[in-house]
């Protein structure tokens, strides 16, 4: 099969591209390589992708010839976007609108014209729920984002469902719950924590550290994407992809401290607007539809994340 992976230089994008190539598929990758976080890391991600059966385009989805890019493509994995729940206020919101909403609409228009496309998997987000009414939160619970970022992810998800119902574009939206593991973005909690643990630096915790997250290991996210592409499922479907942890940030620091063999240095600062107090997703729907469930628990996942951090943070020391 031929797959297009958008955001291929990013955390999920490059990991997914490597998994698809390892399964013998052909991969076309696109990424505009923004400097939201270190470009050197994105370039290293790209360099880690084997070149056989892989082609890369450094372009903006809003500007590139998407019809040409989608030629002969069976699956689209739309991972591109402007990430970060806490940065999406103020003037920067314009960037989120362009990269998360407008770019998705461009892709959906091209997908509508494609004669080969079998599935478009959209990387949605647990941030669409905000502080949910019930836990574990189900896909049918009312979304009420608390960050402008979450608003844009929800808008793009609605566009996917609209293009599915009006034009038959075969979309599936996966609501990722805080993805972690080797290669995680450097603005996210665990990569910041393991980096600080390795370099013996101070970790800043936003708020009390009692906020709860449903963390999901990267390999489980990759498996969910491939299941969503390969298994029969109604176009326009929306699924949570949640790792099943129900753990506070403080508890993750304890686990990391014991894995690192020394307590971590922690400084508590103000909580940040846009930060959800708790996430927790029901995985009943994705279990029934795709037979997916998380396989990597938080201890195993953090062990692998820390081992990656120990190998990686030579670059900044
Ligand atoms: C993450 C991603 O950044 C979003 O792009 C994604 O959409 C979202 O998951 C999701 O699940 O939909 P977040 O849960 O905030 O957002 O992920 P982390 O950056 O790993 O933060 C986890 C928790 O640790 C947050 O409560 C955050 O405030 C806290 N944190 C993070 C700190 O206390 N200190 C830090 O240095 C970083």
Coordinates of C-alpha atoms and ligand atoms in Angstrom, one line a residue:
X1 CA 0.0 0.0 0.0
X2 CA 1.0 3.6 -0.5
X3 CA 0.6 5.9 2.5
X4 CA 0.9 9.7 2.9
X5 CA 2.1 10.7 6.4
X6 CA 1.6 14.4 7.1
X7 CA 3.8 15.8 9.9
X8 CA 6.3 13.1 9.1
X9 CA 9.2 14.9 10.9
X10 CA 7.3 15.0 14.2
X11 CA 7.1 12.6 17.1
X12 CA 4.1 10.4 15.9
X13 CA 4.7 11.0 12.2
X14 CA 8.2 9.7 12.0
X15 CA 7.5 6.7 14.3
X16 CA 4.5 5.8 12.2
X17 CA 6.4 6.2 8.9
X18 CA 9.1 3.8 10.1
X19 CA 6.5 1.2 11.2
X20 CA 4.7 1.4 7.8
X21 CA 8.0 1.0 5.9
X22 CA 8.9 -2.0 8.1
X23 CA 5.7 -3.6 7.1
X24 CA 6.6 -3.2 3.4
X25 CA 4.5 -0.2 2.5
X26 CA 5.5 2.8 0.5
X27 CA 5.5 6.1 2.3
X28 CA 5.3 9.7 1.1
X29 CA 6.0 12.1 3.9
X30 CA 5.3 15.8 4.1
X31 CA 6.3 18.3 6.8
X32 CA 7.0 22.0 6.8
X33 CA 9.5 21.6 9.6
X34 CA 8.5 24.6 11.7
X35 CA 10.6 25.8 14.6
X36 CA 7.9 25.2 17.3
X37 CA 10.5 23.0 18.9
X38 CA 14.1 22.3 17.9
X39 CA 14.5 21.9 14.1
X40 CA 17.6 19.8 14.7
X41 CA 15.4 17.2 16.4
X42 CA 12.9 17.1 13.5
X43 CA 15.9 16.7 11.1
X44 CA 17.2 13.8 13.2
X45 CA 13.7 12.2 13.1
X46 CA 13.7 12.5 9.3
X47 CA 17.2 11.1 9.0
X48 CA 16.2 8.1 11.1
X49 CA 13.6 7.0 8.4
X50 CA 15.0 4.5 6.0
X51 CA 15.1 5.9 2.4
X52 CA 14.0 2.9 0.5
X53 CA 10.3 3.3 -0.5
X54 CA 10.2 6.7 1.3
X55 CA 10.0 10.1 -0.3
X56 CA 9.9 13.4 1.6
X57 CA 8.4 16.8 0.7
X58 CA 9.2 19.9 2.8
X59 CA 6.1 21.9 2.2
X60 CA 3.1 23.6 3.8
X61 CA -0.2 21.6 3.3
X62 CA -1.9 25.0 2.7
X63 CA 0.3 25.6 -0.3
X64 CA 1.4 22.3 -1.8
X65 CA -0.2 20.6 -4.8
X66 CA -2.2 18.1 -2.8
X67 CA -3.7 16.4 -5.8
X68 CA -0.2 15.5 -7.0
X69 CA 0.8 14.3 -3.5
X70 CA -2.3 12.1 -3.2
X71 CA -1.7 10.4 -6.5
X72 CA -2.0 6.6 -6.0
X73 CA -2.2 7.0 -2.2
X74 CA -4.3 4.4 -0.4
X75 CA -4.0 5.8 3.1
X76 CA -3.5 9.2 4.6
X77 CA -2.3 9.6 8.2
X78 CA -2.8 13.2 9.0
X79 CA -0.4 13.9 11.9
X80 CA 0.6 17.5 10.9
X81 CA -0.5 20.3 13.1
X82 CA 0.5 23.1 15.4
X83 CA 0.8 21.3 18.8
X84 CA 0.7 22.5 22.4
X85 CA -2.3 23.3 24.6
X86 CA -0.6 26.0 26.6
X87 CA 0.8 28.1 23.8
X88 CA -2.3 28.6 21.8
X89 CA -3.5 31.9 23.3
X90 CA -3.1 35.4 21.9
X91 CA -1.7 36.2 18.5
X92 CA -0.4 32.6 18.0
X93 CA -4.0 31.4 17.6
X94 CA -3.8 32.5 13.9
X95 CA -1.1 29.8 13.5
X96 CA -3.3 27.2 15.1
X97 CA -6.2 28.1 12.8
X98 CA -4.0 27.9 9.7
X99 CA -2.1 24.7 10.6
X100 CA -4.8 22.8 12.3
X101 CA -8.1 23.8 10.6
X102 CA -7.3 25.3 7.2
X103 CA -4.6 22.7 6.4
X104 CA -7.0 19.9 7.2
X105 CA -9.7 21.4 5.0
X106 CA -7.3 21.6 2.1
X107 CA -6.4 17.9 2.6
X108 CA -10.0 16.9 2.8
X109 CA -10.8 18.7 -0.4
X110 CA -8.0 16.8 -2.2
X111 CA -9.1 13.6 -0.5
X112 CA -12.6 14.2 -1.9
X113 CA -11.1 14.2 -5.5
X114 CA -9.0 11.1 -5.0
X115 CA -10.0 7.9 -6.7
X116 CA -7.6 5.7 -4.8
X117 CA -8.0 6.8 -1.2
X118 CA -9.3 4.1 1.2
X119 CA -8.8 5.8 4.5
X120 CA -7.8 9.2 6.0
X121 CA -6.9 8.8 9.6
X122 CA -6.9 12.2 11.5
X123 CA -4.8 12.7 14.6
X124 CA -7.4 14.3 16.9
X125 CA -6.8 15.0 20.6
X126 CA -8.1 14.4 24.1
X127 CA -7.9 18.2 24.4
X128 CA -11.3 18.3 22.6
X129 CA -12.9 17.2 25.9
X130 CA -11.5 19.9 28.2
X131 CA -12.5 19.1 31.8
X132 CA -15.0 16.4 30.9
X133 CA -18.3 15.8 32.6
X134 CA -17.6 12.1 33.3
X135 CA -14.6 9.7 33.4
X136 CA -13.7 7.6 31.6
X137 CA -14.9 10.0 29.0
X138 CA -16.8 8.5 26.0
X139 CA -16.7 9.8 22.4
X140 CA -20.4 10.7 22.8
X141 CA -19.8 13.0 25.8
X142 CA -20.0 16.7 25.1
X143 CA -16.7 18.2 24.0
X144 CA -15.8 21.4 25.8
X145 CA -12.2 22.4 25.1
X146 CA -10.4 24.6 27.6
X147 CA -7.6 25.6 25.2
X148 CA -7.8 27.4 21.8
X149 CA -5.7 24.5 20.6
X150 CA -8.4 22.1 21.6
X151 CA -11.0 24.2 19.7
X152 CA -8.9 23.9 16.5
X153 CA -8.5 20.1 16.9
X154 CA -12.2 19.8 17.4
X155 CA -13.0 22.0 14.4
X156 CA -10.8 19.9 12.2
X157 CA -12.4 16.7 13.6
X158 CA -15.8 18.0 12.7
X159 CA -14.5 18.8 9.2
X160 CA -13.4 15.2 8.8
X161 CA -16.9 13.9 9.8
X162 CA -18.5 16.5 7.5
X163 CA -16.5 15.4 4.5
X164 CA -17.3 11.8 5.3
X165 CA -21.1 12.4 5.5
X166 CA -21.4 14.8 2.6
X167 CA -18.8 13.4 0.2
X168 CA -18.0 9.9 1.4
X169 CA -14.4 10.7 2.3
X170 CA -13.3 7.7 4.4
X171 CA -12.2 9.5 7.5
X172 CA -11.5 8.1 11.0
X173 CA -10.5 10.5 13.8
X174 CA -8.4 9.2 16.6
X175 CA -8.4 11.2 19.9
X176 CA -4.9 10.7 21.2
X177 CA -4.5 10.9 25.0
X178 CA -1.1 12.5 25.9
X179 CA 1.3 10.4 23.8
X180 CA 4.7 9.6 25.2
X181 CA 7.7 7.4 24.6
X182 CA 11.0 7.6 22.7
X183 CA 11.0 10.6 20.5
X184 CA 8.4 12.6 22.4
X185 CA 8.4 16.4 21.7
X186 CA 10.7 18.4 23.8
X187 CA 8.0 20.7 25.1
X188 CA 6.0 17.8 26.6
X189 CA 6.2 16.7 30.2
X190 CA 8.0 13.4 30.1
X191 CA 10.7 14.5 27.7
X192 CA 11.3 17.5 29.9
X193 CA 11.4 15.3 33.0
X194 CA 13.8 12.6 31.6
X195 CA 16.0 15.3 30.2
X196 CA 16.2 17.0 33.7
X197 CA 16.7 13.6 35.3
X198 CA 19.6 12.8 33.0
X199 CA 21.2 16.2 33.3
X200 CA 20.4 16.7 37.0
X201 CA 18.4 19.8 36.3
X202 CA 15.3 21.2 38.0
X203 CA 11.9 20.1 36.7
X204 CA 9.1 22.8 36.6
X205 CA 5.7 21.5 37.5
X206 CA 2.8 23.6 36.5
X207 CA 0.4 23.8 39.4
X208 CA 0.2 21.3 42.2
X209 CA 1.2 18.3 40.1
X210 CA -2.0 16.6 41.2
X211 CA -3.4 16.9 37.6
X212 CA -4.3 13.5 36.2
X213 CA -3.5 12.2 32.8
X214 CA -4.3 9.2 30.7
X215 CA -0.9 8.7 29.1
X216 CA -0.6 6.6 25.9
X217 CA 2.6 4.9 24.7
X218 CA 3.7 5.7 21.2
X219 CA 3.7 2.1 19.9
X220 CA 0.1 1.8 20.9
X221 CA -0.7 5.0 19.0
X222 CA 1.0 3.6 15.9
X223 CA -1.0 0.3 16.2
X224 CA -4.2 2.2 16.5
X225 CA -3.4 4.2 13.3
X226 CA -2.7 1.1 11.3
X227 CA -5.8 -0.7 12.6
X228 CA -7.9 2.3 11.7
X229 CA -6.5 2.2 8.1
X230 CA -6.7 -1.5 7.6
X231 CA -10.0 -2.5 9.3
X232 CA -13.5 -1.9 8.0
X233 CA -15.1 0.9 10.0
X234 CA -17.8 3.5 9.2
X235 CA -16.5 6.7 7.6
X236 CA -16.6 9.6 9.9
X237 CA -15.9 7.5 13.0
X238 CA -14.3 9.0 16.1
X239 CA -12.4 6.9 18.7
X240 CA -10.5 7.6 21.8
X241 CA -7.0 6.1 21.9
X242 CA -6.1 6.1 25.6
X243 CA -3.4 4.2 27.5
X244 CA -5.5 3.5 30.6
X245 CA -3.3 5.2 33.1
X246 CA -5.1 7.3 35.7
X247 CA -2.1 8.8 37.3
X248 CA -1.1 12.2 38.6
X249 CA 2.0 14.1 37.4
X250 CA 3.4 13.7 40.9
X251 CA 3.0 9.9 40.7
X252 CA 4.9 9.9 37.4
X253 CA 7.7 11.8 39.0
X254 CA 8.0 9.2 41.7
X255 CA 8.2 6.4 39.2
X256 CA 10.8 8.3 37.2
X257 CA 12.8 9.0 40.3
X258 CA 12.9 5.3 41.2
X259 CA 13.8 4.3 37.6
X260 CA 16.6 7.0 37.5
X261 CA 17.9 5.8 40.9
X262 CA 17.7 9.2 42.5
X263 CA 14.9 11.6 43.5
X264 CA 14.2 14.3 41.0
X265 CA 14.6 18.0 41.7
X266 CA 11.2 19.6 41.4
X267 CA 10.0 23.2 41.5
X268 CA 6.3 23.9 41.6
X269 CA 5.2 27.0 39.6
X270 CA 1.8 28.5 38.6
X271 CA -0.6 26.4 36.7
X272 CA -1.0 27.4 33.1
X273 CA -4.2 28.5 31.3
X274 CA -5.4 25.8 28.9
X275 CA -4.1 22.9 31.0
X276 CA -6.9 20.4 31.7
X277 CA -7.1 19.1 35.3
X278 CA -7.9 15.5 34.3
X279 CA -8.1 13.3 31.2
X280 CA -9.3 9.7 31.1
X281 CA -10.7 8.1 28.0
X282 CA -13.0 5.1 27.6
X283 CA -11.6 2.7 25.1
X284 CA -14.7 0.6 24.8
X285 CA -15.6 1.9 21.3
X286 CA -12.1 1.4 19.7
X287 CA -12.0 -2.1 21.4
X288 CA -15.2 -3.1 19.8
X289 CA -14.6 -1.6 16.4
X290 CA -10.9 -2.2 15.9
X291 CA -10.0 -4.7 18.6
X292 CA -7.5 -2.2 19.9
X293 CA -6.3 -1.9 23.5
X294 CA -3.2 -0.5 25.0
X295 CA -0.3 -2.9 25.5
X296 CA 2.4 -0.8 27.2
X297 CA 1.8 0.2 30.8
X298 CA 3.2 3.3 32.4
X299 CA 6.2 1.5 34.1
X300 CA 7.3 -0.2 30.9
X301 CA 6.6 3.0 28.9
X302 CA 8.6 5.3 31.3
X303 CA 11.4 2.8 31.4
X304 CA 11.7 3.0 27.6
X305 CA 11.3 6.8 27.6
X306 CA 14.0 7.2 30.2
X307 CA 16.4 4.8 28.3
X308 CA 15.9 6.9 25.2
X309 CA 16.5 10.1 27.2
X310 CA 19.8 8.7 28.5
X311 CA 20.9 8.0 24.9
X312 CA 19.7 11.3 23.5
X313 CA 20.5 14.1 25.8
X314 CA 24.2 14.0 25.0
X315 CA 23.3 16.6 22.3
X316 CA 22.4 19.3 24.7
X317 CA 24.9 18.6 27.5
Ligands
LIG1 C1 -0.5 16.7 25.3 C2 0.0 17.4 24.0 O1 1.0 18.4 24.2 C3 -1.1 17.9 23.1 O2 -0.6 18.3 21.9 C4 -2.1 16.9 23.0 O3 -3.1 17.3 22.2 C5 -2.6 16.5 24.4 O4 -1.6 15.9 25.1 C6 -3.7 15.5 24.3 O5 -3.8 14.5 25.0 O6 -4.7 15.7 23.5 P1 -0.6 17.5 27.8 O7 -1.5 16.5 28.4 O8 -0.6 18.9 28.4 O9 -0.9 17.8 26.2 O10 0.8 16.9 27.8 P2 2.2 17.1 28.5 O11 2.9 18.3 28.0 O12 2.9 15.8 28.6 O13 1.7 17.5 30.0 C7 1.2 16.6 31.0 C8 1.0 17.4 32.3 O14 2.3 17.7 32.8 C9 0.2 18.7 32.1 O15 -0.7 18.8 33.2 C10 1.3 19.8 32.2 O16 0.8 20.9 32.8 C11 2.3 19.1 33.1 N1 3.7 19.6 32.8 C12 4.2 19.6 31.5 C13 4.4 20.2 33.8 O17 4.0 20.2 35.0 N2 5.7 20.6 33.6 C14 6.2 20.6 32.3 O18 7.4 21.0 32.1 C15 5.4 20.1 31.3

